[in-house]
Amino acid sequence: MVKHYLFTDDIIKSLSPLESFIIKSLKPNKKYSSQTVYNLVNKNKKVSRSSIPVILDRLYKKGILTRETETARGGIRFIYRLQLNIEKFERSVVENTVNSLIKRFGEKAIVYFNESVTKQKRK
Amino acid sequence: MKIVEQLSMWNVYFNHLFMHPLLIGILIFSFIASISFFILFIKTNKIRIKTTYLYSHIFFFYSPFIFAAFLWNCVMPVFMCTPKLIIYSLSGGYTLSIFTGFLVIPYIYPWATKSNEIKNSEQNRFLKKWTNHFSITQPSVYSLNEATPLAYSITNIKPAIFFSVGLLEILNKKEMQAVLLHELYHIKNKSSIWKFSLNQIKRFSPLSYFSSIRKSINNEERDADLFAIKVQGTKRFLQSAKKKINQFDKHAKF
């Protein structure tokens, strides 16, 4: 299920400063290559060229951008577009939160999740 | 058949193996040959020679058992034939599966990785020039729909080079050529066959668990780098390509 809407503050807050800066720099329904994103971002913020594909890939995996491949002069490249996949985004937020809790608290976090799920089922 | 009967049958089989003078001779010779090839396997770092030694080591390790199975007399075609059938089916089955792997993998791999074949690109033209120069079969080129920069090749029957779209995005033309030359060296040397072979048959040797193949693989990678440097006449492009890939990995971790 894919929904299109402007990004709410909650979504923006869940992103890193560079991720949210990129999102704010992009226009909906416009296609961007990683080079054009770099040119756009580099005007206002000093970033390394190699960090842009990483951020774009992260935003794609979070369901904020879509991507397709395009054959250009030097070969194939990714073309990104702003398009929120709410289901994918929510899943990635939950996944990141749960993973970071497990990483920080280990077994205690898993025991808590288990107890919490059991309580929810009883209700 | 009860398990006790099965075990007694194996007992008879091993007695047959250890009591038959011809088989004892084969067993001793094979044991010495197997150990010798294993020592050579450990001492060598060239992946191609290493794999050949490992094949020889495994051949001599199992040959007395296969030969004993060959000389094993079954009372009837099936009855009392369990050891013979098991040894025949295991050795035959494993050999067949390795050969099938060699034949099938190059054809199913692009489909399994959902990669797309690239034709008439800058990369194809560059590879054509150098494959003609070195008289090797021109590999097919496939792109992987991934942002992580990576490149590898397979050389079984149908040589192919795979690289991610992410790699093309971060490297310039000369850096990409350095990566292609690195992969071309692997194709020229049929590295992936040796690596695949080494990994597959290593599991059939109980002794090979005590040795590492890492060093040989690293040597192969170093030689591939040297090949790319030699052809380009400079290490600048390969080094900058590696730097960019490392930078990507560094950014991806945070």
Short mmCIF file of C-alpha atoms in Angstrom, two decimals:
data_model
loop_
_atom_site.label_atom_id
_atom_site.label_comp_id
_atom_site.label_asym_id
_atom_site.label_seq_id
_atom_site.Cartn_x
_atom_site.Cartn_y
_atom_site.Cartn_z
CA MET A 1 0.00 0.00 0.00
CA VAL A 2 1.64 3.23 -1.10
CA LYS A 3 0.36 6.61 0.03
CA HIS A 4 1.54 9.99 -1.11
CA TYR A 5 1.51 12.92 1.25
CA LEU A 6 3.78 15.66 2.54
CA PHE A 7 6.13 14.55 5.23
CA THR A 8 4.92 15.22 8.74
CA ASP A 9 7.16 16.51 11.52
CA ASP A 10 7.22 13.05 13.07
CA ILE A 11 8.75 11.60 9.95
CA ILE A 12 11.31 14.40 9.64
CA LYS A 13 12.25 14.02 13.34
CA SER A 14 12.89 10.32 12.91
CA LEU A 15 15.60 11.05 10.34
CA SER A 16 19.22 12.08 10.79
CA PRO A 17 20.10 15.78 10.14
CA LEU A 18 21.58 15.02 6.70
CA GLU A 19 18.67 12.75 5.76
CA SER A 20 16.11 15.40 6.65
CA PHE A 21 18.17 18.07 4.86
CA ILE A 22 18.11 15.98 1.69
CA ILE A 23 14.38 15.34 1.98
CA LYS A 24 13.73 19.06 2.38
CA SER A 25 15.89 19.80 -0.68
CA LEU A 26 14.01 17.42 -2.97
CA LYS A 27 10.79 18.27 -4.78
CA PRO A 28 7.95 15.75 -5.07
CA ASN A 29 7.47 14.01 -8.43
CA LYS A 30 10.90 15.05 -9.66
CA LYS A 31 13.60 12.53 -10.51
CA TYR A 32 17.10 12.83 -9.09
CA SER A 33 20.36 11.00 -9.66
CA SER A 34 22.85 10.86 -6.79
CA GLN A 35 25.01 13.42 -8.63
CA THR A 36 22.14 15.91 -8.88
CA VAL A 37 21.32 15.38 -5.20
CA TYR A 38 24.98 16.00 -4.36
CA ASN A 39 25.00 19.21 -6.42
CA LEU A 40 21.80 20.34 -4.71
CA VAL A 41 22.97 19.60 -1.18
CA ASN A 42 26.53 20.83 -1.71
CA LYS A 43 25.30 24.36 -2.44
CA ASN A 44 24.25 24.83 1.17
CA LYS A 45 26.04 22.15 3.13
CA LYS A 46 29.51 20.68 2.81
CA VAL A 47 29.14 16.94 2.29
CA SER A 48 31.40 14.28 0.82
CA ARG A 49 30.33 12.89 -2.55
CA SER A 50 30.52 9.30 -1.30
CA SER A 51 28.08 9.94 1.57
CA ILE A 52 25.20 10.86 -0.79
CA PRO A 53 24.59 7.35 -2.29
CA VAL A 54 24.68 5.95 1.27
CA ILE A 55 22.04 8.41 2.50
CA LEU A 56 19.87 7.92 -0.59
CA ASP A 57 20.05 4.14 -0.19
CA ARG A 58 19.10 4.50 3.48
CA LEU A 59 16.11 6.71 2.59
CA TYR A 60 15.09 4.19 -0.07
CA LYS A 61 15.25 1.37 2.47
CA LYS A 62 13.20 3.45 4.89
CA GLY A 63 10.47 3.78 2.25
CA ILE A 64 10.85 7.53 1.79
CA LEU A 65 12.29 7.40 -1.71
CA THR A 66 11.61 5.09 -4.62
CA ARG A 67 14.27 4.21 -7.10
CA GLU A 68 14.66 2.80 -10.55
CA THR A 69 17.63 2.21 -12.79
CA GLU A 70 18.35 4.29 -15.83
CA THR A 71 20.92 3.79 -18.56
CA ALA A 72 23.07 6.86 -18.81
CA ARG A 73 26.20 7.68 -20.84
CA GLY A 74 28.65 5.95 -18.49
CA GLY A 75 26.44 2.96 -17.74
CA ILE A 76 23.58 2.34 -15.33
CA ARG A 77 22.61 4.63 -12.46
CA PHE A 78 19.85 4.92 -9.89
CA ILE A 79 17.14 7.54 -10.26
CA TYR A 80 15.40 8.48 -7.01
CA ARG A 81 12.02 10.05 -6.41
CA LEU A 82 10.30 11.31 -3.28
CA GLN A 83 7.46 8.93 -2.57
CA LEU A 84 6.54 7.74 0.88
CA ASN A 85 5.69 4.09 1.32
CA ILE A 86 4.07 4.38 4.72
CA GLU A 87 4.07 0.64 5.39
CA LYS A 88 7.77 0.30 4.60
CA PHE A 89 8.59 3.43 6.56
CA GLU A 90 6.72 2.31 9.70
CA ARG A 91 8.34 -1.08 9.48
CA SER A 92 11.81 0.42 9.21
CA VAL A 93 11.18 2.74 12.20
CA VAL A 94 9.96 -0.19 14.33
CA GLU A 95 12.82 -2.38 13.14
CA ASN A 96 15.44 0.26 13.93
CA THR A 97 13.95 0.99 17.36
CA VAL A 98 13.67 -2.68 18.33
CA ASN A 99 17.16 -3.46 17.02
CA SER A 100 18.74 -0.58 18.91
CA LEU A 101 16.92 -1.63 22.12
CA ILE A 102 18.13 -5.23 21.71
CA LYS A 103 21.65 -4.00 20.95
CA ARG A 104 21.64 -1.82 24.09
CA PHE A 105 19.80 -4.03 26.56
CA GLY A 106 20.26 -7.51 25.07
CA GLU A 107 18.25 -10.29 26.63
CA LYS A 108 16.38 -7.93 29.01
CA ALA A 109 14.75 -6.20 26.04
CA ILE A 110 13.69 -9.54 24.50
CA VAL A 111 12.20 -10.72 27.84
CA TYR A 112 10.33 -7.43 28.14
CA PHE A 113 8.93 -7.71 24.59
CA ASN A 114 7.84 -11.26 25.30
CA GLU A 115 6.07 -10.26 28.55
CA SER A 116 4.49 -7.27 26.88
CA VAL A 117 3.14 -9.34 23.96
CA THR A 118 1.76 -11.98 26.40
CA LYS A 119 -0.02 -9.21 28.39
CA GLN A 120 -1.47 -7.73 25.21
CA LYS A 121 -2.78 -11.16 24.15
CA ARG A 122 -4.45 -11.70 27.54
CA LYS A 123 -6.22 -8.34 27.26
CA MET B 1 16.64 -54.58 8.70
CA LYS B 2 17.63 -54.18 12.33
CA ILE B 3 20.39 -51.77 13.24
CA VAL B 4 22.48 -54.58 14.82
CA GLU B 5 22.46 -56.41 11.49
CA GLN B 6 23.43 -53.23 9.67
CA LEU B 7 26.34 -52.67 12.05
CA SER B 8 27.52 -56.26 11.71
CA MET B 9 27.45 -55.83 7.94
CA TRP B 10 29.71 -52.76 8.22
CA ASN B 11 31.95 -54.80 10.53
CA VAL B 12 32.26 -57.46 7.83
CA TYR B 13 32.99 -54.75 5.26
CA PHE B 14 35.82 -53.27 7.35
CA ASN B 15 37.24 -56.75 8.05
CA HIS B 16 37.19 -57.31 4.30
CA LEU B 17 39.05 -54.00 3.86
CA PHE B 18 41.70 -54.70 6.48
CA MET B 19 42.25 -58.42 5.81
CA HIS B 20 42.57 -58.47 2.04
CA PRO B 21 46.34 -58.18 1.22
CA LEU B 22 45.72 -56.15 -1.95
CA LEU B 23 43.44 -53.78 -0.07
CA ILE B 24 45.91 -53.38 2.80
CA GLY B 25 48.58 -52.43 0.24
CA ILE B 26 46.24 -49.92 -1.40
CA LEU B 27 45.23 -48.59 2.01
CA ILE B 28 48.84 -47.95 3.11
CA PHE B 29 49.84 -46.42 -0.23
CA SER B 30 46.73 -44.24 -0.32
CA PHE B 31 47.25 -43.12 3.27
CA ILE B 32 50.84 -42.01 2.54
CA ALA B 33 49.81 -40.33 -0.72
CA SER B 34 46.85 -38.63 0.93
CA ILE B 35 49.00 -37.23 3.77
CA SER B 36 51.73 -36.15 1.30
CA PHE B 37 49.23 -34.26 -0.85
CA PHE B 38 47.75 -32.69 2.25
CA ILE B 39 51.20 -31.40 3.31
CA LEU B 40 51.72 -30.00 -0.22
CA PHE B 41 48.24 -28.45 -0.02
CA ILE B 42 49.18 -26.62 3.19
CA LYS B 43 52.59 -25.50 1.90
CA THR B 44 51.35 -24.04 -1.40
CA ASN B 45 49.78 -20.64 -1.77
CA LYS B 46 48.89 -20.67 -5.47
CA ILE B 47 45.17 -21.37 -5.51
CA ARG B 48 45.23 -23.49 -8.69
CA ILE B 49 47.98 -25.84 -7.45
CA LYS B 50 46.47 -25.86 -3.97
CA THR B 51 43.13 -27.07 -5.33
CA THR B 52 44.80 -29.79 -7.39
CA TYR B 53 46.61 -31.04 -4.28
CA LEU B 54 43.37 -31.02 -2.31
CA TYR B 55 41.63 -33.05 -5.02
CA SER B 56 44.50 -35.55 -4.96
CA HIS B 57 44.46 -35.69 -1.16
CA ILE B 58 40.72 -36.44 -1.14
CA PHE B 59 41.00 -38.95 -3.97
CA PHE B 60 43.64 -40.98 -2.10
CA PHE B 61 41.78 -40.59 1.18
CA TYR B 62 38.61 -42.23 -0.16
CA SER B 63 39.94 -44.51 -2.90
CA PRO B 64 40.65 -47.57 -0.63
CA PHE B 65 37.04 -47.48 0.60
CA ILE B 66 35.68 -47.20 -2.95
CA PHE B 67 38.02 -49.93 -4.16
CA ALA B 68 37.03 -52.16 -1.23
CA ALA B 69 33.38 -51.56 -2.10
CA PHE B 70 34.18 -52.58 -5.67
CA LEU B 71 35.66 -55.87 -4.45
CA TRP B 72 32.86 -56.45 -1.93
CA ASN B 73 30.81 -59.48 -2.84
CA CYS B 74 27.12 -59.14 -2.36
CA VAL B 75 25.16 -62.30 -1.74
CA MET B 76 22.32 -60.97 -3.85
CA PRO B 77 22.01 -57.68 -5.80
CA VAL B 78 20.44 -55.91 -2.80
CA PHE B 79 20.90 -58.21 0.16
CA MET B 80 24.23 -57.66 2.00
CA CYS B 81 24.99 -54.79 -0.35
CA THR B 82 24.36 -51.84 1.99
CA PRO B 83 28.04 -50.75 2.40
CA LYS B 84 28.64 -51.06 -1.33
CA LEU B 85 25.48 -49.16 -2.21
CA ILE B 86 26.14 -46.41 0.33
CA ILE B 87 29.76 -45.88 -0.73
CA TYR B 88 28.85 -45.94 -4.44
CA SER B 89 25.91 -43.57 -4.06
CA LEU B 90 27.80 -41.14 -1.79
CA SER B 91 30.91 -40.89 -3.96
CA GLY B 92 28.90 -40.84 -7.19
CA GLY B 93 26.33 -38.42 -5.80
CA TYR B 94 28.89 -35.92 -4.49
CA THR B 95 30.93 -36.01 -7.71
CA LEU B 96 27.76 -35.48 -9.73
CA SER B 97 26.58 -32.62 -7.51
CA ILE B 98 29.93 -30.79 -7.84
CA PHE B 99 29.90 -31.15 -11.63
CA THR B 100 26.25 -30.08 -11.78
CA GLY B 101 27.18 -27.04 -9.69
CA PHE B 102 29.89 -26.14 -12.21
CA LEU B 103 27.50 -26.49 -15.11
CA VAL B 104 24.32 -25.03 -13.65
CA ILE B 105 25.51 -22.12 -11.47
CA PRO B 106 26.59 -19.81 -14.34
CA TYR B 107 23.13 -20.13 -15.88
CA ILE B 108 20.97 -19.75 -12.77
CA TYR B 109 23.11 -17.19 -10.95
CA PRO B 110 22.04 -14.09 -12.94
CA TRP B 111 18.41 -15.12 -12.52
CA ALA B 112 18.81 -15.83 -8.79
CA THR B 113 20.47 -12.46 -8.16
CA LYS B 114 17.91 -10.63 -10.34
CA SER B 115 20.76 -9.02 -12.23
CA ASN B 116 20.38 -7.44 -15.66
CA GLU B 117 22.70 -8.06 -18.55
CA ILE B 118 24.39 -4.95 -19.89
CA LYS B 119 25.12 -4.86 -23.60
CA ASN B 120 26.86 -2.31 -25.80
CA SER B 121 28.06 -0.27 -22.87
CA GLU B 122 31.38 1.43 -22.20
CA GLN B 123 32.27 -1.53 -19.99
CA ASN B 124 31.55 -4.08 -22.75
CA ARG B 125 33.72 -2.18 -25.21
CA PHE B 126 36.56 -1.91 -22.70
CA LEU B 127 36.37 -5.64 -21.91
CA LYS B 128 36.27 -6.52 -25.62
CA LYS B 129 39.52 -4.64 -26.18
CA TRP B 130 41.36 -6.43 -23.38
CA THR B 131 39.87 -9.89 -23.88
CA ASN B 132 41.05 -9.71 -27.51
CA HIS B 133 44.46 -8.60 -26.30
CA PHE B 134 44.80 -11.49 -23.84
CA SER B 135 42.93 -14.00 -26.06
CA ILE B 136 40.26 -14.85 -23.50
CA THR B 137 36.53 -15.32 -23.90
CA GLN B 138 34.72 -12.03 -23.47
CA PRO B 139 32.64 -12.18 -20.29
CA SER B 140 29.01 -11.10 -20.13
CA VAL B 141 28.42 -8.07 -17.93
CA TYR B 142 25.59 -7.95 -15.39
CA SER B 143 24.44 -5.16 -13.11
CA LEU B 144 23.11 -5.84 -9.64
CA ASN B 145 20.32 -3.64 -8.38
CA GLU B 146 22.17 -2.63 -5.23
CA ALA B 147 23.60 0.60 -3.89
CA THR B 148 26.44 -1.12 -2.01
CA PRO B 149 29.51 -1.01 -4.24
CA LEU B 150 30.57 -4.52 -5.16
CA ALA B 151 32.03 -6.44 -8.07
CA TYR B 152 32.85 -10.10 -8.67
CA SER B 153 33.11 -12.60 -11.46
CA ILE B 154 32.24 -16.19 -12.20
CA THR B 155 34.27 -18.21 -14.65
CA ASN B 156 32.58 -21.60 -14.97
CA ILE B 157 31.89 -22.26 -18.68
CA LYS B 158 30.13 -18.95 -19.23
CA PRO B 159 32.34 -16.18 -17.80
CA ALA B 160 30.52 -13.19 -16.37
CA ILE B 161 31.32 -10.05 -14.41
CA PHE B 162 28.79 -8.70 -11.93
CA PHE B 163 28.87 -5.23 -10.47
CA SER B 164 26.37 -3.21 -8.53
CA VAL B 165 24.76 -0.02 -9.79
CA GLY B 166 26.15 1.58 -6.62
CA LEU B 167 29.68 0.85 -7.79
CA LEU B 168 29.08 2.57 -11.13
CA GLU B 169 27.66 5.56 -9.29
CA ILE B 170 30.68 6.23 -7.12
CA LEU B 171 33.52 5.36 -9.49
CA ASN B 172 34.69 7.35 -12.49
CA LYS B 173 35.54 5.79 -15.85
CA LYS B 174 39.20 4.98 -15.10
CA GLU B 175 38.43 3.60 -11.63
CA MET B 176 35.72 1.39 -13.09
CA GLN B 177 38.23 0.13 -15.66
CA ALA B 178 40.63 -0.76 -12.85
CA VAL B 179 37.88 -2.85 -11.22
CA LEU B 180 37.06 -4.53 -14.55
CA LEU B 181 40.73 -5.38 -15.11
CA HIS B 182 40.90 -6.85 -11.61
CA GLU B 183 37.91 -9.06 -12.45
CA LEU B 184 39.35 -9.87 -15.87
CA TYR B 185 42.43 -11.30 -14.16
CA HIS B 186 40.14 -13.61 -12.16
CA ILE B 187 38.48 -14.72 -15.40
CA LYS B 188 41.85 -15.19 -17.12
CA ASN B 189 43.03 -17.34 -14.19
CA LYS B 190 39.64 -19.01 -13.68
CA SER B 191 39.85 -18.00 -10.01
CA SER B 192 36.20 -18.58 -9.22
CA ILE B 193 36.40 -22.23 -10.37
CA TRP B 194 39.32 -22.79 -8.01
CA LYS B 195 37.68 -20.93 -5.15
CA PHE B 196 34.37 -22.75 -5.64
CA SER B 197 36.17 -26.04 -5.99
CA LEU B 198 38.30 -25.43 -2.93
CA ASN B 199 35.30 -24.50 -0.79
CA GLN B 200 33.24 -27.43 -2.02
CA ILE B 201 35.75 -30.22 -1.63
CA LYS B 202 37.31 -28.85 1.54
CA ARG B 203 34.34 -30.22 3.44
CA PHE B 204 35.13 -33.77 2.29
CA SER B 205 38.50 -33.77 3.96
CA PRO B 206 38.59 -34.06 7.74
CA LEU B 207 42.19 -32.78 7.73
CA SER B 208 41.51 -29.64 5.73
CA TYR B 209 39.58 -28.17 8.67
CA PHE B 210 42.99 -27.58 10.25
CA SER B 211 44.17 -25.38 7.42
CA SER B 212 43.10 -22.02 6.09
CA ILE B 213 42.61 -21.08 2.46
CA ARG B 214 42.37 -17.36 3.31
CA LYS B 215 46.03 -16.68 2.50
CA SER B 216 45.74 -18.20 -0.99
CA ILE B 217 42.60 -16.19 -1.71
CA ASN B 218 44.36 -13.00 -0.52
CA ASN B 219 47.31 -13.78 -2.80
CA GLU B 220 44.95 -14.22 -5.72
CA GLU B 221 43.36 -10.84 -4.97
CA ARG B 222 46.78 -9.18 -4.72
CA ASP B 223 47.80 -10.66 -8.08
CA ALA B 224 44.57 -9.38 -9.64
CA ASP B 225 45.36 -5.89 -8.29
CA LEU B 226 48.89 -6.08 -9.71
CA PHE B 227 47.47 -7.10 -13.08
CA ALA B 228 45.15 -4.07 -13.14
CA ILE B 229 48.03 -1.78 -12.13
CA LYS B 230 50.30 -3.24 -14.83
CA VAL B 231 47.72 -2.82 -17.59
CA GLN B 232 46.79 0.73 -16.56
CA GLY B 233 50.41 1.65 -15.92
CA THR B 234 49.52 3.31 -12.63
CA LYS B 235 48.10 2.33 -9.25
CA ARG B 236 46.27 5.65 -8.93
CA PHE B 237 42.88 4.49 -10.23
CA LEU B 238 42.76 1.21 -8.36
CA GLN B 239 43.73 2.92 -5.13
CA SER B 240 41.15 5.67 -5.52
CA ALA B 241 38.49 3.05 -6.37
CA LYS B 242 39.33 1.14 -3.19
CA LYS B 243 39.31 4.37 -1.19
CA LYS B 244 35.84 5.28 -2.47
CA ILE B 245 34.50 1.79 -1.70
CA ASN B 246 35.96 1.96 1.82
CA GLN B 247 34.46 5.42 2.31
CA PHE B 248 31.05 4.09 1.30
CA ASP B 249 31.37 1.23 3.79
CA LYS B 250 32.47 3.71 6.48
CA HIS B 251 29.47 5.99 5.84
CA ALA B 252 27.11 3.00 5.69
CA LYS B 253 28.15 1.92 9.19
CA PHE B 254 27.00 5.21 10.74
#
